[in-house]
Coordinates of C-alpha atoms and ligand atoms in Angstrom, one line a residue:
X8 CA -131.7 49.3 56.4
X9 CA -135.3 48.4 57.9
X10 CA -135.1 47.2 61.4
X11 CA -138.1 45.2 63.4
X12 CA -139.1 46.6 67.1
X13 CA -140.6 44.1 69.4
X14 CA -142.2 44.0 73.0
X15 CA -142.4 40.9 73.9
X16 CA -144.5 39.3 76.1
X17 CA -147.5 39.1 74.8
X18 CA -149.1 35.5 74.0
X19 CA -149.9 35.4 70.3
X20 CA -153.7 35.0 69.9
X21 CA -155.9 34.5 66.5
X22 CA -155.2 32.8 63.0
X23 CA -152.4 33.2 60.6
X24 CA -152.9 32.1 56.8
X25 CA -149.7 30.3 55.2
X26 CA -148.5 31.3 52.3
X27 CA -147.4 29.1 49.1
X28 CA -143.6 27.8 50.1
X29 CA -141.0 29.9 49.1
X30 CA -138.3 26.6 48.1
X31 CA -141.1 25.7 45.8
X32 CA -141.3 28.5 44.2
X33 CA -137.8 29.0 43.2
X34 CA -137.9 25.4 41.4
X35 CA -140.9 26.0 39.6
X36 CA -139.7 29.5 38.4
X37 CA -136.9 28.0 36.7
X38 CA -138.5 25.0 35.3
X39 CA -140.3 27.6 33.3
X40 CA -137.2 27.8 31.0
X41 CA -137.9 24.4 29.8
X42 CA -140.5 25.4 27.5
X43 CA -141.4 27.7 25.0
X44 CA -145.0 27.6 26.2
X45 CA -146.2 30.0 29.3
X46 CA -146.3 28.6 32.7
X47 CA -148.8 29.5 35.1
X48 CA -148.2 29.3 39.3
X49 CA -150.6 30.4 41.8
X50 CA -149.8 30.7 45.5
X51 CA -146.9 32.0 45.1
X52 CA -145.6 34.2 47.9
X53 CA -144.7 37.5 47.6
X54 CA -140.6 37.8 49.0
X55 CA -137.4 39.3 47.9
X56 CA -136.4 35.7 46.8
X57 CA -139.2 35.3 44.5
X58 CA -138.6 38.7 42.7
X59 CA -134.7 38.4 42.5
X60 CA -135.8 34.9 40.4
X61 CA -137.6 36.7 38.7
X62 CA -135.3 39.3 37.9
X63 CA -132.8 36.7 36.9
X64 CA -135.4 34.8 34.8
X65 CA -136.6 37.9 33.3
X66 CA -132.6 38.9 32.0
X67 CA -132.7 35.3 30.3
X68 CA -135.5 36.4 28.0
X69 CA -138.1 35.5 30.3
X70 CA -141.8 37.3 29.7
X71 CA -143.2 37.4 33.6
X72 CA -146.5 38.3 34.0
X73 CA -148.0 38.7 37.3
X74 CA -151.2 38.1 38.5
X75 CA -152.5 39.6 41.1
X76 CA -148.6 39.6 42.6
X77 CA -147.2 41.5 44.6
X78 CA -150.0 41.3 46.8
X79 CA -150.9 39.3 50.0
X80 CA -152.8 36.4 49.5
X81 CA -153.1 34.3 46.6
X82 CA -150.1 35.9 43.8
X83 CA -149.9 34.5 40.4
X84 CA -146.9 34.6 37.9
X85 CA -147.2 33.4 34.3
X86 CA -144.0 33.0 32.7
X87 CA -143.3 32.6 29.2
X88 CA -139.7 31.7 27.9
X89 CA -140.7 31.6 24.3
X90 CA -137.2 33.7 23.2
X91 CA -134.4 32.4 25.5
X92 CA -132.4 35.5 24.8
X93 CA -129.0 35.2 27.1
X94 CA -127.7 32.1 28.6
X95 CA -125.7 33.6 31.2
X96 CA -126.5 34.1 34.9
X97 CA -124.3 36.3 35.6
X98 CA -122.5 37.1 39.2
X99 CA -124.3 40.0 40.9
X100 CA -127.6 38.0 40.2
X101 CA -126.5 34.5 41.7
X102 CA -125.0 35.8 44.7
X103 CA -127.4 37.1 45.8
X104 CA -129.3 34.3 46.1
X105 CA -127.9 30.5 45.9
X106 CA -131.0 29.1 44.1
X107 CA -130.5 31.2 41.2
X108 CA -128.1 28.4 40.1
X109 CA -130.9 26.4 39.4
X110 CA -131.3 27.8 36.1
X111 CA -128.1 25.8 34.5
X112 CA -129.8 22.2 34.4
X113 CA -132.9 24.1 32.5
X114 CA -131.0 26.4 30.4
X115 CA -128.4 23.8 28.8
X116 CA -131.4 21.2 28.4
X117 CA -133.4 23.7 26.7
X118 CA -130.7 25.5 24.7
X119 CA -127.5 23.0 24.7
X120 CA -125.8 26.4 26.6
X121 CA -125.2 28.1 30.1
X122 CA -123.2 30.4 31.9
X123 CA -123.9 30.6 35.3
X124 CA -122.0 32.0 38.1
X125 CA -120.5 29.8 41.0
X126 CA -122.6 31.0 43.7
X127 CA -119.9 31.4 46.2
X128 CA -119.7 30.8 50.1
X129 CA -122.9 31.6 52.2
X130 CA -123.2 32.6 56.1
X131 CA -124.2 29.0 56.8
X132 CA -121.1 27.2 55.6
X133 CA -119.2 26.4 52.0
X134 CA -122.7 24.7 50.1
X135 CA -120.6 23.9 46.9
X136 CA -123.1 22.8 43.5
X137 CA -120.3 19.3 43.1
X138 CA -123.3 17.3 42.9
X139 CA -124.8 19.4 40.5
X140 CA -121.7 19.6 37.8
X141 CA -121.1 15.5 38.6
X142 CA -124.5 15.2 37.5
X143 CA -125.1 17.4 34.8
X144 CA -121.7 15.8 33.3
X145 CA -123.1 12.1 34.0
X146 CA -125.9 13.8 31.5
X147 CA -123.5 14.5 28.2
X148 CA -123.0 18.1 29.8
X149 CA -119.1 19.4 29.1
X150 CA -118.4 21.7 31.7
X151 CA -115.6 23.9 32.6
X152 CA -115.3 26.1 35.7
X153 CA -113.3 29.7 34.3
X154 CA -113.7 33.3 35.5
X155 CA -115.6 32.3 38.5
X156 CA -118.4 30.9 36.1
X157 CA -119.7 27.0 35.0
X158 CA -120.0 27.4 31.2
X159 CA -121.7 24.5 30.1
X160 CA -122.0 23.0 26.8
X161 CA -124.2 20.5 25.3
X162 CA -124.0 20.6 21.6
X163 CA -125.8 17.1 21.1
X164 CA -128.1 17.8 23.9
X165 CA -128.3 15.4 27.2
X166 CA -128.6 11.7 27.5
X167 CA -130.2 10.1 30.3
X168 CA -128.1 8.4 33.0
X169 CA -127.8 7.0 36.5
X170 CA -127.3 9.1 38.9
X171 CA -126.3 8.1 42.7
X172 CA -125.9 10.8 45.0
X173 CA -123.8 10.2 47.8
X174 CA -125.3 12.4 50.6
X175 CA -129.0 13.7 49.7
X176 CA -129.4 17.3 48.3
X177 CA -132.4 18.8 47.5
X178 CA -130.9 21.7 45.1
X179 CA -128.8 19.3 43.3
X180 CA -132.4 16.7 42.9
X181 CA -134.3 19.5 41.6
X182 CA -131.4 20.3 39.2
X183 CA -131.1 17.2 37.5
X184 CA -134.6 15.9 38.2
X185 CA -135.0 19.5 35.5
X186 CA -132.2 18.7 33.5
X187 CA -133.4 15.1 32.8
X188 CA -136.8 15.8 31.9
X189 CA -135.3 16.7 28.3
X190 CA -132.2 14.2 28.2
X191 CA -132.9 11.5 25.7
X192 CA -133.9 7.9 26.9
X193 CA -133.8 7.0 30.7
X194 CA -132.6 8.4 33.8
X195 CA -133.0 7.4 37.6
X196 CA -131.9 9.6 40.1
X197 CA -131.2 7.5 43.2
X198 CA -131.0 8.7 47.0
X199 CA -132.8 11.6 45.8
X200 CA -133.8 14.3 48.5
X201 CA -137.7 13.7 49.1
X202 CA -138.5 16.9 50.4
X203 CA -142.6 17.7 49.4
X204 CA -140.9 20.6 47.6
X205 CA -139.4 18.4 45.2
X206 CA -142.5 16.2 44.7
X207 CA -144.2 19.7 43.7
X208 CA -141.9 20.5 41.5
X209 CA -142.4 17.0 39.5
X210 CA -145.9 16.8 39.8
X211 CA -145.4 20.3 37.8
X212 CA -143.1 19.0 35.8
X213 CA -145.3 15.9 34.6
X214 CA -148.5 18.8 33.9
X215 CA -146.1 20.1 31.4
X216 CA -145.7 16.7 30.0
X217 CA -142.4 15.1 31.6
X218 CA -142.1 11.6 32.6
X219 CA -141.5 10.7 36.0
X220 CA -141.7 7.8 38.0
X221 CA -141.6 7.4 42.0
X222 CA -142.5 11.0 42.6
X223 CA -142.7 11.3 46.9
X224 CA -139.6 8.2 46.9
X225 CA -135.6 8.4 47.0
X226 CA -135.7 6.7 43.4
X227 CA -136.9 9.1 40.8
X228 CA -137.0 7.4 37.5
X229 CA -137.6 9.9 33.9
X230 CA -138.4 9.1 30.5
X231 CA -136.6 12.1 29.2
X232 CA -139.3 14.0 26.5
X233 CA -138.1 15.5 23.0
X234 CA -140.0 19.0 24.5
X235 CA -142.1 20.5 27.6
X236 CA -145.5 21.9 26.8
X237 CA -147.2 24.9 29.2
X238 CA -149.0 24.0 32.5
X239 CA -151.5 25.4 35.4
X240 CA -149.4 24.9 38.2
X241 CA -151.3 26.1 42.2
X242 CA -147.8 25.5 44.7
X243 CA -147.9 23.7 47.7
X244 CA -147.9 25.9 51.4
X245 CA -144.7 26.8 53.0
X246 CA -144.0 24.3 55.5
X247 CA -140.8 26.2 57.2
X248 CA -143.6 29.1 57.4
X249 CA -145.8 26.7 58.8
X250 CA -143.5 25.4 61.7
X251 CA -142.2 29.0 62.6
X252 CA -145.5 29.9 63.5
X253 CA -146.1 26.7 65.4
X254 CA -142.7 27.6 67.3
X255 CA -143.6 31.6 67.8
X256 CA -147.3 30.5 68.9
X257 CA -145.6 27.8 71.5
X258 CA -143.2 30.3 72.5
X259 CA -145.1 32.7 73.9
X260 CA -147.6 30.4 75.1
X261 CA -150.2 31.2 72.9
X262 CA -153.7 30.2 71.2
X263 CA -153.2 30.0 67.4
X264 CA -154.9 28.3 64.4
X265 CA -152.8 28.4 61.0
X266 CA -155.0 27.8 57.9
X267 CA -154.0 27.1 54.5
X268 CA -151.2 24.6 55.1
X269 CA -150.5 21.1 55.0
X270 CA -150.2 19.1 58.5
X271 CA -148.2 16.2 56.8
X272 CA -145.3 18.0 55.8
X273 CA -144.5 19.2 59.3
X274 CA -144.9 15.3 60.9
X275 CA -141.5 15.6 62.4
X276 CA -142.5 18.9 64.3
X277 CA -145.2 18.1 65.4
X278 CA -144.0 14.7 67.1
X279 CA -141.0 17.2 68.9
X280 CA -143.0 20.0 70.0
X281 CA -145.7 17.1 71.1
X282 CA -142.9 16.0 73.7
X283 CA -142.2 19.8 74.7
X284 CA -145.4 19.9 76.2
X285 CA -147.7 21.7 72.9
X286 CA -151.0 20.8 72.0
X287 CA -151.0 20.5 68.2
X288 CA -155.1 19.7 66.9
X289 CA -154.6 19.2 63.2
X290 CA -157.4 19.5 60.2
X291 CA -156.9 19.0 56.6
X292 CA -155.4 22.3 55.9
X293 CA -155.1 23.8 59.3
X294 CA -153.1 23.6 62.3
X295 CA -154.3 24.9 66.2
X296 CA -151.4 25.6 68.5
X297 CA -151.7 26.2 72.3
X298 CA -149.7 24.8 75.6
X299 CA -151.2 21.8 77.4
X300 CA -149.8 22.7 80.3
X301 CA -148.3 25.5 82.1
X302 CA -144.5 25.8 80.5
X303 CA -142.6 23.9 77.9
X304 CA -140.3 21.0 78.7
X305 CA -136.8 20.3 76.6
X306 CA -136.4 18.3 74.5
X307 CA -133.7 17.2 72.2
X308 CA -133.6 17.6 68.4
X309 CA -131.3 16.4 65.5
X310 CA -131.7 17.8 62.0
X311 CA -131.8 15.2 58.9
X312 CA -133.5 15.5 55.0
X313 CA -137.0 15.1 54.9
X314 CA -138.7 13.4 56.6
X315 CA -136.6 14.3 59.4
X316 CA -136.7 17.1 61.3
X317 CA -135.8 20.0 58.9
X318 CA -132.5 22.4 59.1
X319 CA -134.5 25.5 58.4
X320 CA -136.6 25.3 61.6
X321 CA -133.2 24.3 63.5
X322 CA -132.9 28.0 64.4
X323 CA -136.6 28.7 65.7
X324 CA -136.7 25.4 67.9
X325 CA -133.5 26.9 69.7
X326 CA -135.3 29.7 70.6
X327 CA -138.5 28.1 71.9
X328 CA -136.2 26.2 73.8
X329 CA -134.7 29.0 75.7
X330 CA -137.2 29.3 78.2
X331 CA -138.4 25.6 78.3
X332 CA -137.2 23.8 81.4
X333 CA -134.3 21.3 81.5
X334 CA -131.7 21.0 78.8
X335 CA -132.1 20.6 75.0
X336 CA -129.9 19.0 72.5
X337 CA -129.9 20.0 69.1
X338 CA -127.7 18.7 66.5
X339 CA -127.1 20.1 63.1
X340 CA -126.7 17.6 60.5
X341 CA -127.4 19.1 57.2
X342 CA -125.0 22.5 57.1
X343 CA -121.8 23.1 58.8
X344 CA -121.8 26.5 60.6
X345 CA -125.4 27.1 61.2
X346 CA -125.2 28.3 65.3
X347 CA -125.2 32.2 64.2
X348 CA -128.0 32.9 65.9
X349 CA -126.4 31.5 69.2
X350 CA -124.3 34.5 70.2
X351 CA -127.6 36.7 70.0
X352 CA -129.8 34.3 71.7
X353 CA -127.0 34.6 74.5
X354 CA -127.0 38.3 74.4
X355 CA -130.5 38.0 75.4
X356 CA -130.2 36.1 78.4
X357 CA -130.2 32.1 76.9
X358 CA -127.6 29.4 78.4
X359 CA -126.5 27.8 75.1
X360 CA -123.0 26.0 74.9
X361 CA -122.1 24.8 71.0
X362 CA -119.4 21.9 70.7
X363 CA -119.2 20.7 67.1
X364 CA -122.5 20.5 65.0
X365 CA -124.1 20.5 68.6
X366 CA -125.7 23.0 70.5
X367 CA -126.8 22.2 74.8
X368 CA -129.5 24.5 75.4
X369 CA -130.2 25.5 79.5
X370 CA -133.9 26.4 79.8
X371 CA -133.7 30.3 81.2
X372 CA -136.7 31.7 83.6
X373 CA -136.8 34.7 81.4
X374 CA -135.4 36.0 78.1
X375 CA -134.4 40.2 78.1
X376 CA -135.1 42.3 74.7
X377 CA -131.7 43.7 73.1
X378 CA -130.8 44.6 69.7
X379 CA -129.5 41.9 67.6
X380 CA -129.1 40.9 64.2
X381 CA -128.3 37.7 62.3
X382 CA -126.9 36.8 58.7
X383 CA -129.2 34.7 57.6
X384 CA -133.4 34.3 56.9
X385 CA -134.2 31.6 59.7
X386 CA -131.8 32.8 62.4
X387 CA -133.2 36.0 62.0
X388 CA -136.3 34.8 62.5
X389 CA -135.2 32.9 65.3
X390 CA -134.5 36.1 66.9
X391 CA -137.7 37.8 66.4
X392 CA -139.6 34.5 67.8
X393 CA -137.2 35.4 71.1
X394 CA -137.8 39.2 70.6
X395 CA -141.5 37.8 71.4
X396 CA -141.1 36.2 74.3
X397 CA -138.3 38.0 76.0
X398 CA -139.3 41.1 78.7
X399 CA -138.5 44.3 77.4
X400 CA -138.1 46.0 73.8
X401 CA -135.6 43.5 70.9
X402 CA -134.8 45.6 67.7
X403 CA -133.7 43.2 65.2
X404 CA -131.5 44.5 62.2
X405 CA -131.3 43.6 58.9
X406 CA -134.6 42.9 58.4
X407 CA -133.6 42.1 54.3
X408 CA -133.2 38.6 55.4
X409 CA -136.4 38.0 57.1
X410 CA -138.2 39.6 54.0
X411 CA -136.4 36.8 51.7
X412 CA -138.6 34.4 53.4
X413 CA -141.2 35.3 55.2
X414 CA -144.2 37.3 53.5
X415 CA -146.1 40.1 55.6
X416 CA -144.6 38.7 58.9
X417 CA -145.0 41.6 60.9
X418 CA -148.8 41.6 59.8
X419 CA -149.2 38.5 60.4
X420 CA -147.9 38.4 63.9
X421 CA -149.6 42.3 64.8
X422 CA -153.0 40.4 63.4
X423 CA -152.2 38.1 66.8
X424 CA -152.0 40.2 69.2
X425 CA -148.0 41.0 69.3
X426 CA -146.5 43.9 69.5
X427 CA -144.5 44.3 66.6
X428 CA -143.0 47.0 64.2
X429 CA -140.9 47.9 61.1
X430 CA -138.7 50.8 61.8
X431 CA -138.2 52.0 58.2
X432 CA -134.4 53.2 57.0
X433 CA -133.8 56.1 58.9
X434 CA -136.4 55.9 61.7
Ligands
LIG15 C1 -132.3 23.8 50.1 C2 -133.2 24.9 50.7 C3 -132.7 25.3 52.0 C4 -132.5 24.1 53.0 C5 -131.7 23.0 52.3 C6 -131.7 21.8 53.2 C7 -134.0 25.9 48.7 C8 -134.1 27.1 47.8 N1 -133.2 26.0 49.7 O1 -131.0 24.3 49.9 O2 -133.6 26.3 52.5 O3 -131.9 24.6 54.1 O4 -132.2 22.7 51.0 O5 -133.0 21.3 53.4 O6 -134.8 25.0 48.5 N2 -124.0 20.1 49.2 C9 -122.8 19.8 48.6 N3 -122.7 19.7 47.2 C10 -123.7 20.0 46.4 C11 -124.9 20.4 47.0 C12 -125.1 20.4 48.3 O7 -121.8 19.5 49.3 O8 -123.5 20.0 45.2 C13 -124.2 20.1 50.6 C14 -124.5 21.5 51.2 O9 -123.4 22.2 51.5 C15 -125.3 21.1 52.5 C16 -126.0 19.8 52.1 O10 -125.3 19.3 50.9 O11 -124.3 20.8 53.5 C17 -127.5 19.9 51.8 O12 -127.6 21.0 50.9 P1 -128.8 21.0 49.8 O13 -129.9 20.0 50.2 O14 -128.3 21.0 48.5 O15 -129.4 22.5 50.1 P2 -129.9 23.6 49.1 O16 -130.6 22.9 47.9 O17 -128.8 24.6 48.8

């Protein structure tokens, strides 16, 4: 297994492009079984995620194309499920990746049929698909859980209903927000998660000719359509991407301009960093990052659906906050179990005490390089953001998980200045 080297201290420098966002992409992949015509996305990013949907999509009977993918910069996919040829997800594909249950809402709209695999527990706590089976049944959908599996049937096809989630969810919005798109007559999803990827995925959804109301609001209303027609579809930048950068760049007390992202969807960042004591100069499509003064300052964080602060950057925050001065609060909202990273982050010299779904964070002087690994995409990256600012050499293992996520990050960070390598199996 790959392994990343790190010595840290050295301020990041120079300009980073963002790549299209990766929770986008999954969406949009699977929406491409709702019609027999070929959808085209651009921007998307090239990451173990996006080719293990692909994989899954492609055993379904999907034709992929692709672009100029894999390759840095600007990858294109066209996908075509003209022939749906096998409704079933089956296990070794989902668990590898949660998102792959996506596919159910699309595949028994499109084909009145699906057998997906339950995805299973995940490092960062149970994440059961309740809300997606509730709705999907609210929909016409019978479905019975046997063999490990949700085989779904919708002889009749689905009928639009009202849907009221009771805590938000952005996988189970996406889900039915797909599913309805086909149901006949009217549905409104309400207390729908309003993260911008879901609002990417509808604005998709509505080139391909689906009716949606109250796109970018917790009250998504759909005129359900008798069929979906093809679409040219360019995906929004990743915003996680986006605010690990910020945190890396703040971290190490650097000077760094990100390009090809969207300041607005990391509004909540920006204000917390802000009170840390980082300079944030924001364009249309680019964000500078640098220090105002001479260290960082802690400050306290709570993670909550969009537009709050978001769960994915929980990780990286703790580790800029490591060496800021004072004490930090950081509360984890969204996922039980998310602190992984905290026993590493302590193994490198960082004062952390969890109680609950909180984590107190004691600014250190100095963070020490050690080999660590984590169990999941943004703690490990978490850990390489501390690898960059500690003293001394961090080797971070299981480097699978950071490529899920994050495209070319080694590149990216080398291009700034830091001193960063892959150690490849064996080396
Ligand atoms: C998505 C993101 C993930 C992010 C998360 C929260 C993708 C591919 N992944 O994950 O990176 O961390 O949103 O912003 O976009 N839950 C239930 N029952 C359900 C569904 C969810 O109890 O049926 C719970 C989960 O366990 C979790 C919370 O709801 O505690 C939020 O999960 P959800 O928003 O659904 O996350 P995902 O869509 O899995």
């Amino acid at each position: 297994m790959d392994r990343m080297r790190i010595i840290g201290g050295v301020p990041l420098e120079g300009t980073i492009p963002i790549g299209g966002a990766k929770n986008a992409a999954l969406p949009l992949m699977a929406a491409s079984l709702l019609s027999d015509e070929t959808l085209r996305l651009e921007n998307v990013p090239d990451l173990a995620d996006v080719a293990a949907m692909a994989n899954l999509l492609a055993q379904h009977g999907v034709d992929i194309e692709r672009g100029e993918w894999p390759g840095p910069g600007d990858g294109c996919l066209e996908l075509s499920a003209a022939h749906i040829t096998s409704v079933t997800a089956p296990y070794d594909l989902v668990r590898k990746m949660r998102a792959s249950v996506l596919v159910l809402g699309p595949l028994v709209a499109r084909c009145g049929r699906a057998r997906v695999s339950l995805p299973g527990g995940c490092a960062i706590g149970t994440r059961p698909i309740d809300l997606h089976i509730n709705g999907l049944r609210k929909f016409g959908v019978e479905i019975e859980l046997s063999g490990g599996y949700v085989e779904a049937r919708a002889p009749k096809g689905l009928h639009g209903a009202e849907i009221v989630f009771p805590f938000v969810s952005v996988g189970a919005t996406e889900q039915l927000l797909m599913a309805a798109t086909l149901a006949e007559g009217e549905s409104v999803l309400i207390n729908a998660a309003r993260e911008p990827e879901i609002g990417d995925l509808a604005e998709c959804l509505v080139k391909m000719g689906a009716r949606i109301d109250g796109v970018g609001s917790d009250r998504l209303h759909v005129t359900g359509v008798g069929r979906l027609h093809g679409a040219v579809h360019r995906i929004i930048p990743d915003r996680i991407e986006t605010g690990t950068f910020i945190m890396a760049a703040a971290a190490t007390g650097g000077d760094v301009r990100l390009t090809h992202t969207r300041p607005d969807f990391v509004t909540a960042v920006i204000r917390r960093l802000d009170g840390a004591g980082i300079e944030l100069t924001t364009a249309e499509d680019s964000i500078r990052v640098r220090r105002r003064g001479d260290g960082l300052d802690g400050v306290d964080v709570t993670t909550e659906p969009y537009p709050g602060y978001p769960t994915d950057l929980q990780a990286q925050f703790m580790a800029l906050m490591t060496t800021a001065r004072g004490v930090s609060l950081i509360t984890e909202t969204v996922f039980e179990n998310r602190f992984m990273h905290v026993p590493e982050l302590a193994r490198m010299g960082a004062n952390i005490t969890v109680q609950g779904a909180s984590a107190l964070v004691r600014g250190v002087p100095r963070l020490i390089g050690a080999p660590v690994m984590a169990t999941d995409l943004r703690a490990s990256v978490s850990l390489v953001i501390a690898g960059l600012v500690a003293e001394g050499e961090t080797v971070i293992n299981r480097v699978y998980h950071l490529d899920r996520g994050y495209e070319r990050l080694e590149d990216k960070l080398a291009a700034c200045g830091a001193r960063i390598e892959r150690l490849r199996d064996g080396a």
